[in-house]
Tab-separated table of C-alpha atoms in Angstrom:
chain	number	residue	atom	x	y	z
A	1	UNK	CA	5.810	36.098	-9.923
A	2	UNK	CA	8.233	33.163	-10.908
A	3	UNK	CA	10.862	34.640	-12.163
A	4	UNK	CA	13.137	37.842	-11.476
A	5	UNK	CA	15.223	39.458	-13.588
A	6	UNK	CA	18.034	42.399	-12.837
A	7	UNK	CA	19.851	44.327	-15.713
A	8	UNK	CA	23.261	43.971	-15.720
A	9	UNK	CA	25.317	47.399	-16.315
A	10	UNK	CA	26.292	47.646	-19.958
A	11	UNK	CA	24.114	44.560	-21.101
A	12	UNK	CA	21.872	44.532	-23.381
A	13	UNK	CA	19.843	41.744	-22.557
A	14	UNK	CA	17.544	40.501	-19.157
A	15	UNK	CA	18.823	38.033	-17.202
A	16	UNK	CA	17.355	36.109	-15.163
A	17	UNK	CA	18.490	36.443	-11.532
A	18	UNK	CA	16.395	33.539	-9.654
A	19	UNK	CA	13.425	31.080	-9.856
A	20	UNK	CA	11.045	31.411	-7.351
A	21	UNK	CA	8.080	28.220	-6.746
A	22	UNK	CA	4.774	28.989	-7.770
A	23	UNK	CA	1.657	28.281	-6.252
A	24	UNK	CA	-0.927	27.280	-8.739
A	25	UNK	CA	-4.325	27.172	-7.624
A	26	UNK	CA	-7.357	24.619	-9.024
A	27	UNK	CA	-9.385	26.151	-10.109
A	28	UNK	CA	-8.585	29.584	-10.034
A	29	UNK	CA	-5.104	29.152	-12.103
A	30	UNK	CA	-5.974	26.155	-14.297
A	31	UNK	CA	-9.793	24.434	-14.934
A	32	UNK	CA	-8.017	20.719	-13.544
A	33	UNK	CA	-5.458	19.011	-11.607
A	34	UNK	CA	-3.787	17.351	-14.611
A	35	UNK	CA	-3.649	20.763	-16.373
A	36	UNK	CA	-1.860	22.189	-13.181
A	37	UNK	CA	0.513	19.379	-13.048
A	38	UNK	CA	1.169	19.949	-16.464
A	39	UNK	CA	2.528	23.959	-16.541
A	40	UNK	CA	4.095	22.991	-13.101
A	41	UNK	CA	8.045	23.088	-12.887
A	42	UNK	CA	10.055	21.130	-10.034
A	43	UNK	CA	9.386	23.058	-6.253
A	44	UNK	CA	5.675	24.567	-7.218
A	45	UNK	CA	3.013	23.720	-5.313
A	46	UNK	CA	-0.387	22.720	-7.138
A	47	UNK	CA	-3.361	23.923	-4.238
A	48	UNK	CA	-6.634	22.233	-5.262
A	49	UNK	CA	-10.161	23.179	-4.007
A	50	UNK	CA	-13.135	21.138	-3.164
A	51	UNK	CA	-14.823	19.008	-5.164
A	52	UNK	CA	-14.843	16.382	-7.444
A	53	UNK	CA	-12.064	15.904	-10.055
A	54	UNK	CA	-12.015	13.549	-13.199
A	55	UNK	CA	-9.661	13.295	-15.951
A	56	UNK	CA	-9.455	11.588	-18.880
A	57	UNK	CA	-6.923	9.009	-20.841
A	58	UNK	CA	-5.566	6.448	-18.416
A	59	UNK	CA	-5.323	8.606	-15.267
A	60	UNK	CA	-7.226	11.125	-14.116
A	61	UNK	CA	-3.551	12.858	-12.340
A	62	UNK	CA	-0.083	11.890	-13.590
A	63	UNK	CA	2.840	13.502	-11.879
A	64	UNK	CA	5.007	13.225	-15.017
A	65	UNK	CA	8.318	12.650	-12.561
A	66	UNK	CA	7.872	16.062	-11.441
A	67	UNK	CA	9.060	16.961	-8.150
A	68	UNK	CA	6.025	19.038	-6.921
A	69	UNK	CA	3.346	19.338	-4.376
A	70	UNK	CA	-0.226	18.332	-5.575
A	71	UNK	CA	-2.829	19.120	-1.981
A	72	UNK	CA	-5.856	19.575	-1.208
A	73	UNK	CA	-7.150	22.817	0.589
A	74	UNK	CA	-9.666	21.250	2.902
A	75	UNK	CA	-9.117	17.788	3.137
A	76	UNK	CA	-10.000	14.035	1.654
A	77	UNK	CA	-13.613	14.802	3.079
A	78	UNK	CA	-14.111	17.338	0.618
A	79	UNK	CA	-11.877	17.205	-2.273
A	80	UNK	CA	-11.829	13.862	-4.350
A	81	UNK	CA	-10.366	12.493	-7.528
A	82	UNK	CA	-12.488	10.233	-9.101
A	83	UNK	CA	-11.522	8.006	-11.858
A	84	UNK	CA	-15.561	7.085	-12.448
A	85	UNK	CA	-14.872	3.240	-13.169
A	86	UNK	CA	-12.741	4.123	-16.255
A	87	UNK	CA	-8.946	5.196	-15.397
A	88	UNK	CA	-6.758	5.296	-12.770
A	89	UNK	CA	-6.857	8.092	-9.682
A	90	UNK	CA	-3.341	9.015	-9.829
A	91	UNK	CA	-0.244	7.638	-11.405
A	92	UNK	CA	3.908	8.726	-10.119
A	93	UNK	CA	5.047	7.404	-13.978
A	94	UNK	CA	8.800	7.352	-12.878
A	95	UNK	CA	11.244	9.368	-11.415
A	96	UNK	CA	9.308	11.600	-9.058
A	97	UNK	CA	11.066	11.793	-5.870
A	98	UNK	CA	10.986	12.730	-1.919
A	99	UNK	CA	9.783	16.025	-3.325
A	100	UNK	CA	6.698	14.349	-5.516
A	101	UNK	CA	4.064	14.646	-3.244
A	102	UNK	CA	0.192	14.270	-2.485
A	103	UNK	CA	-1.832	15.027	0.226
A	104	UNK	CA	-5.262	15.340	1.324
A	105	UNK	CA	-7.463	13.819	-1.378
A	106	UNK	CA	-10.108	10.790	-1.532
A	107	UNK	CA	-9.005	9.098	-4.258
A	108	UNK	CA	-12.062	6.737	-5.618
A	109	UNK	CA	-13.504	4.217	-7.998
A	110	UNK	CA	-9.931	3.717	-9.913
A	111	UNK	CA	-10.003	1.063	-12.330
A	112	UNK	CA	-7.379	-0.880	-14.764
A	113	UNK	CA	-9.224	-3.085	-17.047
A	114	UNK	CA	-8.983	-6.591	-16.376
A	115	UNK	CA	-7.760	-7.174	-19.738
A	116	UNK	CA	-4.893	-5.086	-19.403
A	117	UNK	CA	-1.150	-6.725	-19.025
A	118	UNK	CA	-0.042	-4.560	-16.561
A	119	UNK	CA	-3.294	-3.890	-14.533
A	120	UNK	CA	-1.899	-2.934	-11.285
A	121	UNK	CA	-2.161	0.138	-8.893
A	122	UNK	CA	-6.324	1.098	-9.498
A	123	UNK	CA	-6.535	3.964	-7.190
A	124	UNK	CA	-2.762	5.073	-6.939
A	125	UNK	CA	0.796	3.643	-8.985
A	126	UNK	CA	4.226	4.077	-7.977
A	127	UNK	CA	6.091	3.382	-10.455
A	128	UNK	CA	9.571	0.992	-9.754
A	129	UNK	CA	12.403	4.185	-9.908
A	130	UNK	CA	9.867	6.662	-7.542
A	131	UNK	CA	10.193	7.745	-4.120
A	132	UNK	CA	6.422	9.619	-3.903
A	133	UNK	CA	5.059	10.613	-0.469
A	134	UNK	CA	1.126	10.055	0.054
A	135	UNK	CA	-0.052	11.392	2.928
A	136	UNK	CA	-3.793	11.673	4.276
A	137	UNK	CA	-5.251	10.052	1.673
A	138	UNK	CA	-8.274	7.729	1.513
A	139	UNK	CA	-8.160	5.577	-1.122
A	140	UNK	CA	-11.814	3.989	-1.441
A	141	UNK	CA	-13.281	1.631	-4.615
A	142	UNK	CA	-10.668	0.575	-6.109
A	143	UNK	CA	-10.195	-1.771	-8.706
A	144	UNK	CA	-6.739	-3.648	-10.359
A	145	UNK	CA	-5.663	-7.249	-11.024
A	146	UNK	CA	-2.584	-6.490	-8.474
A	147	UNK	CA	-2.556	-3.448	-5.832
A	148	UNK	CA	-6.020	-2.778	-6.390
A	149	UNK	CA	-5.823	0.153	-4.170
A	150	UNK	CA	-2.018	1.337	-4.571
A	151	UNK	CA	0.781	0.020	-5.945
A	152	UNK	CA	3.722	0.592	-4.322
A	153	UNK	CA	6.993	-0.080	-6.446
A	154	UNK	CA	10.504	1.686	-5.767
A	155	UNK	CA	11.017	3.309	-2.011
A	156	UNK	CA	7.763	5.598	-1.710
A	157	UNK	CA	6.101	6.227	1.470
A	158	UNK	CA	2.025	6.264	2.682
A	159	UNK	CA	1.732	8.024	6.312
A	160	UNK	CA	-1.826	9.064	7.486
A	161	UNK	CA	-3.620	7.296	4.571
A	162	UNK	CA	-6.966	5.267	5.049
A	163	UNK	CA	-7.586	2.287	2.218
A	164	UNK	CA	-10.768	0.931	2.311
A	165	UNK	CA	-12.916	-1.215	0.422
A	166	UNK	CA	-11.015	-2.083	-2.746
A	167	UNK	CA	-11.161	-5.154	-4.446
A	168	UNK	CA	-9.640	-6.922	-6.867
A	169	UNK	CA	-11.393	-8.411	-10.145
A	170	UNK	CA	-11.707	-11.153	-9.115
A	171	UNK	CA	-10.635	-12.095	-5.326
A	172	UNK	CA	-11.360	-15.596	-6.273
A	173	UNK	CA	-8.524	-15.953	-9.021
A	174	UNK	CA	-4.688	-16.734	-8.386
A	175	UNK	CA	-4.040	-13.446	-10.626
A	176	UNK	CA	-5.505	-11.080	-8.227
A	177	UNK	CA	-2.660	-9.636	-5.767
A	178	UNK	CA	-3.434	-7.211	-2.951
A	179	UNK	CA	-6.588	-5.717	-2.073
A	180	UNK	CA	-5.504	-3.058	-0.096
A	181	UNK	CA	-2.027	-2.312	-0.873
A	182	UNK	CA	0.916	-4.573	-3.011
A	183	UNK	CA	4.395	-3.696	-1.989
A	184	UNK	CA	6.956	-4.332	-4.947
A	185	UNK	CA	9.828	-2.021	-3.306
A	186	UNK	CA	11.407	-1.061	-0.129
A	187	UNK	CA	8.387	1.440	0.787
A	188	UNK	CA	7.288	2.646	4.005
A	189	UNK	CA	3.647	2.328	5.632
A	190	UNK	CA	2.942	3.945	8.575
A	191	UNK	CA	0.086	5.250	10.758
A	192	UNK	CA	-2.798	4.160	8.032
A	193	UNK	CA	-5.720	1.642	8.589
A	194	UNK	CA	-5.969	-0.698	6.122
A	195	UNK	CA	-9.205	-1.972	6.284
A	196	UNK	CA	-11.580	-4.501	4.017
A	197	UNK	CA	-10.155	-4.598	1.271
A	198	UNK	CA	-9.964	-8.442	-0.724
A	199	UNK	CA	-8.348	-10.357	-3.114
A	200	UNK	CA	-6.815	-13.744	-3.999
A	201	UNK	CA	-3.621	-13.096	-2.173
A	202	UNK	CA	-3.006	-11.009	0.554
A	203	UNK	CA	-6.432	-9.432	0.849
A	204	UNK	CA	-4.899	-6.147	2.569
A	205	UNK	CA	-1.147	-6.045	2.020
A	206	UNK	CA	1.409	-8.013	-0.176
A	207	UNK	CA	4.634	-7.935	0.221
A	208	UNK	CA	6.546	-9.676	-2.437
A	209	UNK	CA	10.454	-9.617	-3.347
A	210	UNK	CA	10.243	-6.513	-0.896
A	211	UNK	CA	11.955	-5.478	2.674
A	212	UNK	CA	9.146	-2.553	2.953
A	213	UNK	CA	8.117	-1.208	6.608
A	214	UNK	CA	4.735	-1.645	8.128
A	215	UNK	CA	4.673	0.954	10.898
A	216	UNK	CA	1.548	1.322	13.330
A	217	UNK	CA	-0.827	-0.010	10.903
A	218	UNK	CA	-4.462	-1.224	11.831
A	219	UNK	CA	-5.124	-3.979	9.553
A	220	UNK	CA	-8.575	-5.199	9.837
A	221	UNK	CA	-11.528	-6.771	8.252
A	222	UNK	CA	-9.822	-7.565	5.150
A	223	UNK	CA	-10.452	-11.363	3.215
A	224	UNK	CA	-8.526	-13.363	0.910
A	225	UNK	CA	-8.482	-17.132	0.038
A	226	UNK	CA	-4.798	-16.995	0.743
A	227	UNK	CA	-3.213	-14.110	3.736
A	228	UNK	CA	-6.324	-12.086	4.537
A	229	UNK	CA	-4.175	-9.234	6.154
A	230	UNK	CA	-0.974	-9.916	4.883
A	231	UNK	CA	0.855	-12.035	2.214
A	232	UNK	CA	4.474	-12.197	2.303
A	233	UNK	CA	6.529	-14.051	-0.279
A	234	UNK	CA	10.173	-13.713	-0.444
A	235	UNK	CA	12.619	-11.367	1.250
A	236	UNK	CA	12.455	-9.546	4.991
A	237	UNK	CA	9.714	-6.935	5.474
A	238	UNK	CA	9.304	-5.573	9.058
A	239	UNK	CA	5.810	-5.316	10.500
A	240	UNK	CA	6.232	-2.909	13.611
A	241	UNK	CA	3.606	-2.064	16.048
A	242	UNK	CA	0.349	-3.106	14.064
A	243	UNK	CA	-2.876	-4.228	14.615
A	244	UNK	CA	-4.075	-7.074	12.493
A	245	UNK	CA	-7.513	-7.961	13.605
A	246	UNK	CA	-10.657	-9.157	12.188
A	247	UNK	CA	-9.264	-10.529	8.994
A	248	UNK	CA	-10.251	-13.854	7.245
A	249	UNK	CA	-8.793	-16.719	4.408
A	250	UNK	CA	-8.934	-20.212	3.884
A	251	UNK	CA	-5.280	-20.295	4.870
A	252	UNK	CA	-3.669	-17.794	7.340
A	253	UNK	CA	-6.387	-15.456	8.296
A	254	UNK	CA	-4.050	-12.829	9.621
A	255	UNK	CA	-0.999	-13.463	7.422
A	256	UNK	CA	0.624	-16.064	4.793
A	257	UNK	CA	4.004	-16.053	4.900
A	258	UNK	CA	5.463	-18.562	1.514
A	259	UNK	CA	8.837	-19.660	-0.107
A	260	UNK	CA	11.822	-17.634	1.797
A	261	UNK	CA	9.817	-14.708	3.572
A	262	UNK	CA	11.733	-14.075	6.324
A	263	UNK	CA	9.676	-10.970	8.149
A	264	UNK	CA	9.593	-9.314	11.184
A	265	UNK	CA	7.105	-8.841	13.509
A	266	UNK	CA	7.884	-6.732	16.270
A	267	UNK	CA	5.242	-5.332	19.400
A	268	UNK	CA	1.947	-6.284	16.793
A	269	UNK	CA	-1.446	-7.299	18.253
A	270	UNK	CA	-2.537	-10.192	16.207
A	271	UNK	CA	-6.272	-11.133	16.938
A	272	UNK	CA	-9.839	-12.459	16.319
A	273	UNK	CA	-8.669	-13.538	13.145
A	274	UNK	CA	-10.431	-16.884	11.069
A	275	UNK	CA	-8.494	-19.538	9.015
A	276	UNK	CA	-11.295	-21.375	6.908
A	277	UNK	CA	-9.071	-24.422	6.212
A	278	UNK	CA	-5.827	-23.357	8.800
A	279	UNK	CA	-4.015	-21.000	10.550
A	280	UNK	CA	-6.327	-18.803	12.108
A	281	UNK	CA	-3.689	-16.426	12.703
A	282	UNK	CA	-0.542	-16.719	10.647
A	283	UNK	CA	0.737	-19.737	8.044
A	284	UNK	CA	3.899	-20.167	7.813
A	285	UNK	CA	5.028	-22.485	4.436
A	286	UNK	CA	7.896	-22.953	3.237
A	287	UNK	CA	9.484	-20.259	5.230
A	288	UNK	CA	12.874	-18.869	6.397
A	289	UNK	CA	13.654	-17.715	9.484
A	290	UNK	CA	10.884	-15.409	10.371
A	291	UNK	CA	10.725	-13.921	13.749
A	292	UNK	CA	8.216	-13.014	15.956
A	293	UNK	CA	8.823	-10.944	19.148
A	294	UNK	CA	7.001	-9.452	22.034
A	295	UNK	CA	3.522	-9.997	20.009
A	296	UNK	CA	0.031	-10.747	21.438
A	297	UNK	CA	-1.909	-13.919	19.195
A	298	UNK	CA	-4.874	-13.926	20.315
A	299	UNK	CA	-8.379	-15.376	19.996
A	300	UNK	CA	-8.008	-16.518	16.322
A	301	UNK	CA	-9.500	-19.915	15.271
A	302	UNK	CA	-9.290	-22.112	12.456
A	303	UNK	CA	-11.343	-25.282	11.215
A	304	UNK	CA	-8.448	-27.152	10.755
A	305	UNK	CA	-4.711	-26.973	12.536
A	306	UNK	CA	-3.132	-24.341	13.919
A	307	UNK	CA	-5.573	-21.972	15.773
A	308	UNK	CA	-2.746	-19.217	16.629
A	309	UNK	CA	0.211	-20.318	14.363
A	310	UNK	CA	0.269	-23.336	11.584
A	311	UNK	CA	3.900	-23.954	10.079
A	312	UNK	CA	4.757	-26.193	7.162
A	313	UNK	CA	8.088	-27.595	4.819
A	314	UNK	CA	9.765	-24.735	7.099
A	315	UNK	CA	13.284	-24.681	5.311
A	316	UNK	CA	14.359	-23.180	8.917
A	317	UNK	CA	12.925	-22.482	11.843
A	318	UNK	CA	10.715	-19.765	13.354
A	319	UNK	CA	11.930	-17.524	16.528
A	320	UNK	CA	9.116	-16.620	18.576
A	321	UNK	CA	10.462	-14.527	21.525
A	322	UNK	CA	8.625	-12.859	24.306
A	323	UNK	CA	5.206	-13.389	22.566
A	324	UNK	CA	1.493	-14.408	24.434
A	325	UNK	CA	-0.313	-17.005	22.635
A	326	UNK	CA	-3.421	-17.240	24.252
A	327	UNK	CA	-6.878	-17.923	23.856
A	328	UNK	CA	-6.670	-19.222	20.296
A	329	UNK	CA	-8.824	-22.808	19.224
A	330	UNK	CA	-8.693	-24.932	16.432
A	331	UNK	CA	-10.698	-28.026	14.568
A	332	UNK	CA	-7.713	-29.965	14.170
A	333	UNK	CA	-4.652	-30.299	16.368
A	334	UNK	CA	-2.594	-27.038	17.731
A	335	UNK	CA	-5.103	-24.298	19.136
A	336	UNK	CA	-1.990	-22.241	19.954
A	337	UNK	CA	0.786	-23.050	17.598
A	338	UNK	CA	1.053	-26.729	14.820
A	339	UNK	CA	4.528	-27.528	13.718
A	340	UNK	CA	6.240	-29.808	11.828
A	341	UNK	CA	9.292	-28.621	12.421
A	342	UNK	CA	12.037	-26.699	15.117
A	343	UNK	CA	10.936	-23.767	16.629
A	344	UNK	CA	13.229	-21.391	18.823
């Protein structure tokens, strides 16, 4: 029961004495997710059996800034929300919090039409003032002009999660952002694989105007024209202990960093990744002071310059400390690392 109530001596009315969370179960409670979510109050807990769950109107599941607990009982394997090619899986629509949470689903075939201003976050949007934890999720088919599989605005966080196999609209246009995942926030990323996923820019990750973390991360397989595991444009996000492998672009097939980005790379194994045109591993343009320590770069390759590490119009120089660069080869000049400018 969610409520109790106590009568107080000489009163005439029922008072109520305390609120206790609810657990309302799918489908035993209410016929669908959204219909849980919406009879849910802040601290309930919405438990959600297998199968396969579609909505209607522009998401299938909208946490309406409520701070509650949508899960699965058995598991992404089993349980799946499935926009069917015509909304979005799941949308936080602002001001969901720490306590806004989902777990445990496949989220699939998402889609914001193309023609759509704001088309952004196909499988799952954060919205910018939400701090939404996602946690063992897959997030599969996918389909947005930016985030294609999540968008992550405001300071959410992804642990567990597996993103696969979401594309943009077209990952041949200079409007497509992000494959996998776009970071437009201070969110946090850790222990998910992040794996072929493509777009224009940043074919698994982009990080733009954004400090976000990048915690053990495999990010593999993924393809852009521009960053095909990571773009980063602008501010300082920190890429800790990850795995960027198998990734390819026409310029930086591991990661492009452009105009200011000033990451951190920390204890990452960077390898077997292809630069089409350069940088087999990472391109560095127009760049501030990004840092790169005790990394392995590794057996990338690029047709042109800059096998391992290609850098550009750097506006300051690069810090590379502790790092093996090894085993990388290149059409043009600089298997290892091409420079124009300082490097420290």
């Amino acid at each position: 029961m969610r409520r109790m109530f106590s009568k107080m001596a000489g009163a005439s009315l029922l008072m109520p004495a305390s609120v206790a969370a609810a657990t309302i179960n799918v489908p035993g409670d209410q016929p669908t997710i959204q219909d849980a979510v919406d009879v849910a109050v802040n601290g309930d807990e919405v438990v959600v059996a297998p199968g396969t769950w579609t909505g209607t109107g522009d998401n299938v599941v909208d946490f309406l800034g409520k701070a509650i607990t949508v899960r699965s009982s058995n598991g992404p394997g089993v349980t799946i929300i499935d926009g069917e090619g015509a909304r979005r899986g799941v949308a936080f629509s602002g001001g969901e919090t720490t306590a806004s949470i989902i777990k445990g689903f496949t989220v699939r075939n998402g889609l914001v039409p193309a023609s759509n201003a704001s088309s952004e976050g196909g499988g799952i949007r954060c919205a910018p003032n939400t701090s939404a934890a996602i946690i063992d999720c897959t997030i599969t088919g996918n389909t947005a002009w930016a985030g294609a599989g999540v968008m992550l605005r405001g300071s959410n966080s992804m642990s567990g999660c597996t993103i696969v196999n979401n594309n943009t609209h077209d990952d041949t246009s200079v409007n497509s952002y992000g494959g996998g995942i776009y970071c437009l926030g201070n969110s946090m990323v850790t222990n998910c694989e992040i794996d072929s996923n493509g777009s224009y820019w940043g074919g698994g990750v982009v990080f733009f105007d954004s400090d976000a973390q990048l915690i053990n991360c495999t990010v593999s397989a993924n393809s852009s024209v521009q960053g095909g595991g990571l773009y980063i444009r602008n501010q300082s996000p920190t890429i800790d202990d990850c795995t960027i492998e198998g990734n390819t672009a026409q310029y930086g097939g591991a990661a492009y960093l452009f105009t200011s980005s000033s990451p951190v790379f920390t204890d990452c194994i960077i390898s077997d990744n292809s630069g089409s045109s350069f940088a087999g591993a990472i391109a560095a343009y127009l760049t501030g002071p990004a840092v790169l320590q005790n990394c392995i770069i590794s057996h990338n390759n690029s047709s042109g310059n800059g096998g391992g590490i290609w850098m550009l119009q750097s506006q300051s120089v690069m810090q590379i400390d502790n790092c093996r660069i090894t085993s990388n080869s290149s059409g043009g000049s600089g298997g290892g690392v091409y420079s124009d400018n300082g490097l420290v």
